[in-house]
Amino acid sequence: MSCDLMESTYTELTDHLVSRLESLPNGTRYLVAISGIPGSGKTTLSAEVGTRVNACWKLKHSDTDNEPAIVVPMDGYHLTKAQLDTFEVCNYFLSWQTTKYLCIGKRGFTTFYCHGHSQVKNKEEAHHRRGAHWTFDSQGLLTLTTLLQSPITPETGTITAPSFDHAVGDPVEHDIIIHPYHKLVIMEGIYLHLSTPGSWMQIASSFDERWFVQVDLSVARERVAWRHVETGLVPTYELGLRRFDTNDAINAQFMLDHRMEATREIASMDERRL
């Protein structure tokens, strides 16, 4: 994507959301979910659009210092490494294609569903497959989207969400604070459009808009390999590629095979190492 087209895309998306904010009924929020395969650039897109919406809003509404847009990544809903250590497979099949996985951790008892025939046999495999949809606290994420859909009243307090500390490799509870004046919540994450029955489908249905970022797989593979190196997950680019092929690519294909229809398709920005 050329610089001119990139700028045009950002401008169009920003203007669109500002318009939605200005026509938003009192006491409500507008929820946008940005999804795409690993390396598609959804994090960069969401951050840039959120920043631009706030800047544009301040120009139009100089009487307030409150920024109406906030970006909430779904990364904070990763299961912790300690939770992955407790992973086990239960010999209980809901159907021919669904296996129930149980995990007990600091968020309490959570049930996860893994569609298909692959099984997690031990905690080592659970750690290796971290990033698969069943290694996220989908019920916790659904609780957040449900709260965000609730009417904003004079009694409404702040809502908190976890962030993800890449240096530690675990979520940080209550690190993101969503105030009542945050009327536009932009969430980004690979599984926000999942159509699989249960909590994921409910999550995807919670949003007013679903944006999907399109990217060539080879471009995403290179970006993610470098990202794995930069975050310390692997020591070399070659091992980053291997990690992508044995984990990220599997997650990407699952998401592509089970995603709800997007309300908007966006071409990935041609930036390095997104």
Short mmCIF file of C-alpha atoms in Angstrom, two decimals:
data_model
loop_
_atom_site.label_atom_id
_atom_site.label_comp_id
_atom_site.label_asym_id
_atom_site.label_seq_id
_atom_site.Cartn_x
_atom_site.Cartn_y
_atom_site.Cartn_z
CA MET A 1 0.00 0.00 0.00
CA SER A 2 1.43 3.39 -1.03
CA CYS A 3 1.87 6.20 1.49
CA ASP A 4 -0.96 8.17 -0.14
CA LEU A 5 -3.33 5.21 -0.03
CA MET A 6 -2.30 4.41 3.55
CA GLU A 7 -3.04 7.97 4.63
CA SER A 8 -6.33 7.90 2.75
CA THR A 9 -7.32 4.69 4.52
CA TYR A 10 -6.51 6.07 7.96
CA THR A 11 -8.41 9.28 7.21
CA GLU A 12 -11.49 7.45 5.95
CA LEU A 13 -11.59 5.13 8.97
CA THR A 14 -11.07 8.01 11.39
CA ASP A 15 -13.78 10.15 9.83
CA HIS A 16 -16.16 7.20 9.83
CA LEU A 17 -15.70 6.54 13.55
CA VAL A 18 -15.89 10.20 14.53
CA SER A 19 -19.18 10.38 12.65
CA ARG A 20 -20.44 7.34 14.53
CA LEU A 21 -19.43 8.92 17.83
CA GLU A 22 -21.24 12.14 17.05
CA SER A 23 -24.48 10.30 16.28
CA LEU A 24 -24.18 7.89 19.20
CA PRO A 25 -27.19 7.90 21.55
CA ASN A 26 -26.50 9.07 25.10
CA GLY A 27 -25.50 6.35 27.51
CA THR A 28 -24.16 3.93 24.90
CA ARG A 29 -20.80 2.81 23.56
CA TYR A 30 -19.72 1.90 20.05
CA LEU A 31 -17.69 -1.30 19.86
CA VAL A 32 -15.34 -2.19 17.00
CA ALA A 33 -13.43 -5.49 16.70
CA ILE A 34 -10.33 -5.56 14.48
CA SER A 35 -9.18 -9.05 13.56
CA GLY A 36 -6.71 -10.68 11.21
CA ILE A 37 -4.12 -13.43 11.18
CA PRO A 38 -0.91 -12.98 13.19
CA GLY A 39 1.24 -10.37 11.47
CA SER A 40 -1.60 -8.72 9.59
CA GLY A 41 -1.03 -5.36 11.26
CA LYS A 42 -4.20 -5.19 13.34
CA THR A 43 -2.32 -3.83 16.37
CA THR A 44 -0.76 -1.02 14.33
CA LEU A 45 -4.07 -0.22 12.67
CA SER A 46 -6.05 -0.08 15.90
CA ALA A 47 -3.49 2.10 17.67
CA GLU A 48 -3.24 4.56 14.78
CA VAL A 49 -6.98 4.85 14.27
CA GLY A 50 -7.59 5.26 18.00
CA THR A 51 -5.00 8.03 18.24
CA ARG A 52 -6.42 9.82 15.21
CA VAL A 53 -10.00 9.61 16.45
CA ASN A 54 -9.00 11.20 19.76
CA ALA A 55 -7.02 13.95 18.04
CA CYS A 56 -9.88 14.72 15.67
CA TRP A 57 -12.38 14.75 18.51
CA LYS A 58 -10.31 17.24 20.50
CA LEU A 59 -10.15 19.58 17.52
CA LYS A 60 -13.92 19.50 17.23
CA HIS A 61 -14.62 19.57 20.96
CA SER A 62 -12.02 21.81 22.57
CA ASP A 63 -14.17 22.15 25.70
CA THR A 64 -13.16 18.70 26.98
CA ASP A 65 -9.91 16.91 27.73
CA ASN A 66 -11.55 13.49 27.73
CA GLU A 67 -10.55 11.19 24.89
CA PRO A 68 -13.54 9.15 23.70
CA ALA A 69 -11.61 6.28 22.08
CA ILE A 70 -9.66 3.55 23.81
CA VAL A 71 -7.92 0.51 22.33
CA VAL A 72 -8.17 -2.79 24.20
CA PRO A 73 -6.06 -5.70 22.89
CA MET A 74 -7.36 -9.20 23.61
CA ASP A 75 -3.79 -10.27 24.48
CA GLY A 76 -4.55 -9.67 28.14
CA TYR A 77 -6.90 -12.64 28.05
CA HIS A 78 -4.11 -15.12 27.41
CA LEU A 79 -4.11 -17.84 30.02
CA THR A 80 -1.15 -17.35 32.32
CA LYS A 81 1.84 -19.65 32.14
CA ALA A 82 0.81 -20.99 35.54
CA GLN A 83 -2.62 -21.86 34.17
CA LEU A 84 -1.07 -23.64 31.21
CA ASP A 85 0.96 -25.70 33.69
CA THR A 86 -2.31 -27.15 35.01
CA PHE A 87 -3.67 -28.12 31.60
CA GLU A 88 -5.05 -31.60 31.21
CA VAL A 89 -7.25 -33.40 28.73
CA CYS A 90 -10.49 -34.80 30.05
CA ASN A 91 -11.81 -37.98 28.46
CA TYR A 92 -15.18 -36.38 27.89
CA PHE A 93 -16.37 -35.77 24.35
CA LEU A 94 -19.27 -33.44 23.65
CA SER A 95 -19.45 -34.62 20.04
CA TRP A 96 -17.31 -36.20 17.38
CA GLN A 97 -15.52 -32.91 16.72
CA THR A 98 -15.40 -31.17 20.12
CA THR A 99 -13.18 -31.99 23.08
CA LYS A 100 -13.52 -30.28 26.45
CA TYR A 101 -10.36 -28.99 28.11
CA LEU A 102 -10.28 -27.92 31.73
CA CYS A 103 -7.93 -25.47 33.38
CA ILE A 104 -7.86 -24.13 36.91
CA GLY A 105 -5.99 -20.86 37.45
CA LYS A 106 -6.18 -17.49 39.13
CA ARG A 107 -9.36 -16.59 37.25
CA GLY A 108 -11.03 -19.67 38.68
CA PHE A 109 -12.51 -22.61 36.84
CA THR A 110 -12.73 -22.16 33.11
CA THR A 111 -13.94 -24.48 30.38
CA PHE A 112 -12.37 -24.33 26.94
CA TYR A 113 -13.39 -25.97 23.68
CA CYS A 114 -11.03 -27.11 20.98
CA HIS A 115 -12.66 -28.00 17.66
CA GLY A 116 -11.03 -30.60 15.50
CA HIS A 117 -9.03 -33.70 16.31
CA SER A 118 -5.82 -32.21 17.72
CA GLN A 119 -5.45 -32.81 21.44
CA VAL A 120 -3.28 -31.24 24.11
CA LYS A 121 -1.62 -34.16 25.83
CA ASN A 122 0.45 -32.27 28.39
CA LYS A 123 1.43 -28.84 29.65
CA GLU A 124 4.46 -28.72 27.34
CA GLU A 125 2.23 -28.92 24.29
CA ALA A 126 -0.14 -26.37 25.82
CA HIS A 127 2.77 -23.93 26.18
CA HIS A 128 3.94 -24.58 22.63
CA ARG A 129 0.45 -24.00 21.27
CA ARG A 130 -0.04 -20.84 23.31
CA GLY A 131 -1.93 -18.45 21.10
CA ALA A 132 -4.50 -21.05 20.01
CA HIS A 133 -8.06 -20.01 20.82
CA TRP A 134 -8.29 -22.53 23.65
CA THR A 135 -5.35 -20.86 25.43
CA PHE A 136 -7.42 -17.70 25.99
CA ASP A 137 -9.94 -16.93 28.72
CA SER A 138 -12.89 -16.53 26.39
CA GLN A 139 -15.38 -16.37 29.24
CA GLY A 140 -13.48 -13.47 30.79
CA LEU A 141 -13.43 -11.71 27.44
CA LEU A 142 -17.17 -12.25 27.05
CA THR A 143 -17.71 -10.72 30.48
CA LEU A 144 -15.86 -7.62 29.30
CA THR A 145 -17.83 -7.21 26.07
CA THR A 146 -21.08 -7.72 27.98
CA LEU A 147 -20.14 -4.97 30.43
CA LEU A 148 -19.21 -2.67 27.56
CA GLN A 149 -22.64 -3.19 26.03
CA SER A 150 -24.35 -2.13 29.25
CA PRO A 151 -25.90 1.36 29.37
CA ILE A 152 -23.75 4.14 30.82
CA THR A 153 -25.54 5.83 33.71
CA PRO A 154 -24.46 8.46 36.28
CA GLU A 155 -23.68 5.54 38.58
CA THR A 156 -21.50 3.75 36.03
CA GLY A 157 -17.96 3.27 37.27
CA THR A 158 -14.79 2.29 35.48
CA ILE A 159 -14.35 -1.07 33.79
CA THR A 160 -10.94 -2.73 33.87
CA ALA A 161 -9.31 -5.17 31.48
CA PRO A 162 -5.99 -7.00 31.61
CA SER A 163 -3.02 -6.04 29.47
CA PHE A 164 -0.17 -8.35 28.43
CA ASP A 165 3.41 -7.87 29.61
CA HIS A 166 5.61 -9.26 26.83
CA ALA A 167 8.72 -8.97 29.00
CA VAL A 168 7.18 -11.30 31.58
CA GLY A 169 5.05 -13.25 29.14
CA ASP A 170 1.86 -13.00 31.18
CA PRO A 171 -1.24 -10.82 31.57
CA VAL A 172 -1.37 -7.89 33.99
CA GLU A 173 -4.77 -7.82 35.68
CA HIS A 174 -6.82 -4.58 35.77
CA ASP A 175 -4.14 -2.69 33.84
CA ILE A 176 -6.45 -1.10 31.25
CA ILE A 177 -9.01 1.33 32.65
CA ILE A 178 -12.13 2.06 30.59
CA HIS A 179 -13.87 5.19 31.85
CA PRO A 180 -17.52 6.12 31.29
CA TYR A 181 -16.38 8.78 28.81
CA HIS A 182 -14.77 6.12 26.63
CA LYS A 183 -17.63 5.88 24.15
CA LEU A 184 -15.61 4.14 21.41
CA VAL A 185 -13.87 0.89 22.33
CA ILE A 186 -11.63 -0.58 19.64
CA MET A 187 -10.65 -4.14 20.44
CA GLU A 188 -8.06 -6.03 18.43
CA GLY A 189 -7.16 -9.68 18.36
CA ILE A 190 -7.04 -12.75 16.17
CA TYR A 191 -10.18 -14.46 17.53
CA LEU A 192 -12.60 -11.55 17.94
CA HIS A 193 -14.58 -12.67 14.86
CA LEU A 194 -14.81 -16.38 15.71
CA SER A 195 -18.12 -18.02 14.84
CA THR A 196 -17.61 -21.19 16.90
CA PRO A 197 -20.58 -21.95 19.19
CA GLY A 198 -20.42 -20.67 22.73
CA SER A 199 -18.61 -17.70 24.18
CA TRP A 200 -16.56 -16.90 21.05
CA MET A 201 -19.65 -16.48 18.88
CA GLN A 202 -21.23 -14.32 21.58
CA ILE A 203 -18.09 -12.17 21.69
CA ALA A 204 -18.08 -11.65 17.93
CA SER A 205 -21.76 -10.76 18.00
CA SER A 206 -21.14 -8.11 20.68
CA PHE A 207 -19.55 -5.65 18.29
CA ASP A 208 -21.18 -2.94 16.21
CA GLU A 209 -18.51 -3.38 13.53
CA ARG A 210 -16.03 -6.12 12.68
CA TRP A 211 -12.99 -5.05 10.65
CA PHE A 212 -10.81 -7.72 9.07
CA VAL A 213 -7.24 -6.95 8.00
CA GLN A 214 -6.19 -8.84 4.86
CA VAL A 215 -2.52 -9.77 4.40
CA ASP A 216 -0.49 -12.17 2.29
CA LEU A 217 0.59 -15.18 4.34
CA SER A 218 4.26 -14.84 3.33
CA VAL A 219 4.30 -11.23 4.55
CA ALA A 220 2.69 -12.20 7.85
CA ARG A 221 5.14 -15.08 8.27
CA GLU A 222 8.14 -12.78 7.97
CA ARG A 223 6.67 -10.17 10.30
CA VAL A 224 5.79 -12.69 13.00
CA ALA A 225 9.17 -14.43 12.80
CA TRP A 226 10.93 -11.13 13.49
CA ARG A 227 8.47 -10.33 16.26
CA HIS A 228 9.24 -13.63 17.98
CA VAL A 229 12.92 -12.70 17.91
CA GLU A 230 12.32 -9.16 19.18
CA THR A 231 10.14 -10.31 22.09
CA GLY A 232 12.68 -12.96 23.09
CA LEU A 233 10.46 -15.93 22.33
CA VAL A 234 13.12 -17.40 20.02
CA PRO A 235 16.79 -16.45 19.51
CA THR A 236 16.94 -16.49 15.70
CA TYR A 237 14.86 -15.52 12.68
CA GLU A 238 14.95 -19.11 11.42
CA LEU A 239 13.47 -20.37 14.67
CA GLY A 240 10.90 -17.60 14.43
CA LEU A 241 9.84 -18.96 11.05
CA ARG A 242 9.62 -22.46 12.50
CA ARG A 243 7.51 -21.16 15.38
CA PHE A 244 5.18 -19.48 12.91
CA ASP A 245 4.82 -22.65 10.82
CA THR A 246 4.13 -24.93 13.79
CA ASN A 247 1.85 -22.63 15.76
CA ASP A 248 0.85 -19.23 14.32
CA ALA A 249 -0.03 -20.61 10.89
CA ILE A 250 -2.23 -23.27 12.50
CA ASN A 251 -4.02 -20.62 14.55
CA ALA A 252 -4.41 -18.44 11.48
CA GLN A 253 -6.01 -21.22 9.44
CA PHE A 254 -8.39 -22.11 12.25
CA MET A 255 -9.49 -18.50 12.51
CA LEU A 256 -9.93 -18.16 8.74
CA ASP A 257 -12.04 -21.33 8.67
CA HIS A 258 -14.28 -20.20 11.55
CA ARG A 259 -14.69 -16.45 11.28
CA MET A 260 -17.89 -14.47 11.21
CA GLU A 261 -18.44 -12.21 8.22
CA ALA A 262 -16.65 -8.88 8.60
CA THR A 263 -18.44 -5.59 8.13
CA ARG A 264 -15.30 -4.12 6.57
CA GLU A 265 -12.23 -5.62 4.86
CA ILE A 266 -8.99 -3.60 5.03
CA ALA A 267 -5.72 -4.23 3.19
CA SER A 268 -2.73 -4.54 5.51
CA MET A 269 -0.43 -1.54 5.62
CA ASP A 270 2.98 -2.12 4.02
CA GLU A 271 5.03 -1.57 7.14
CA ARG A 272 7.87 -3.72 8.38
CA ARG A 273 7.61 -5.94 11.45
CA LEU A 274 4.03 -5.16 12.43
#
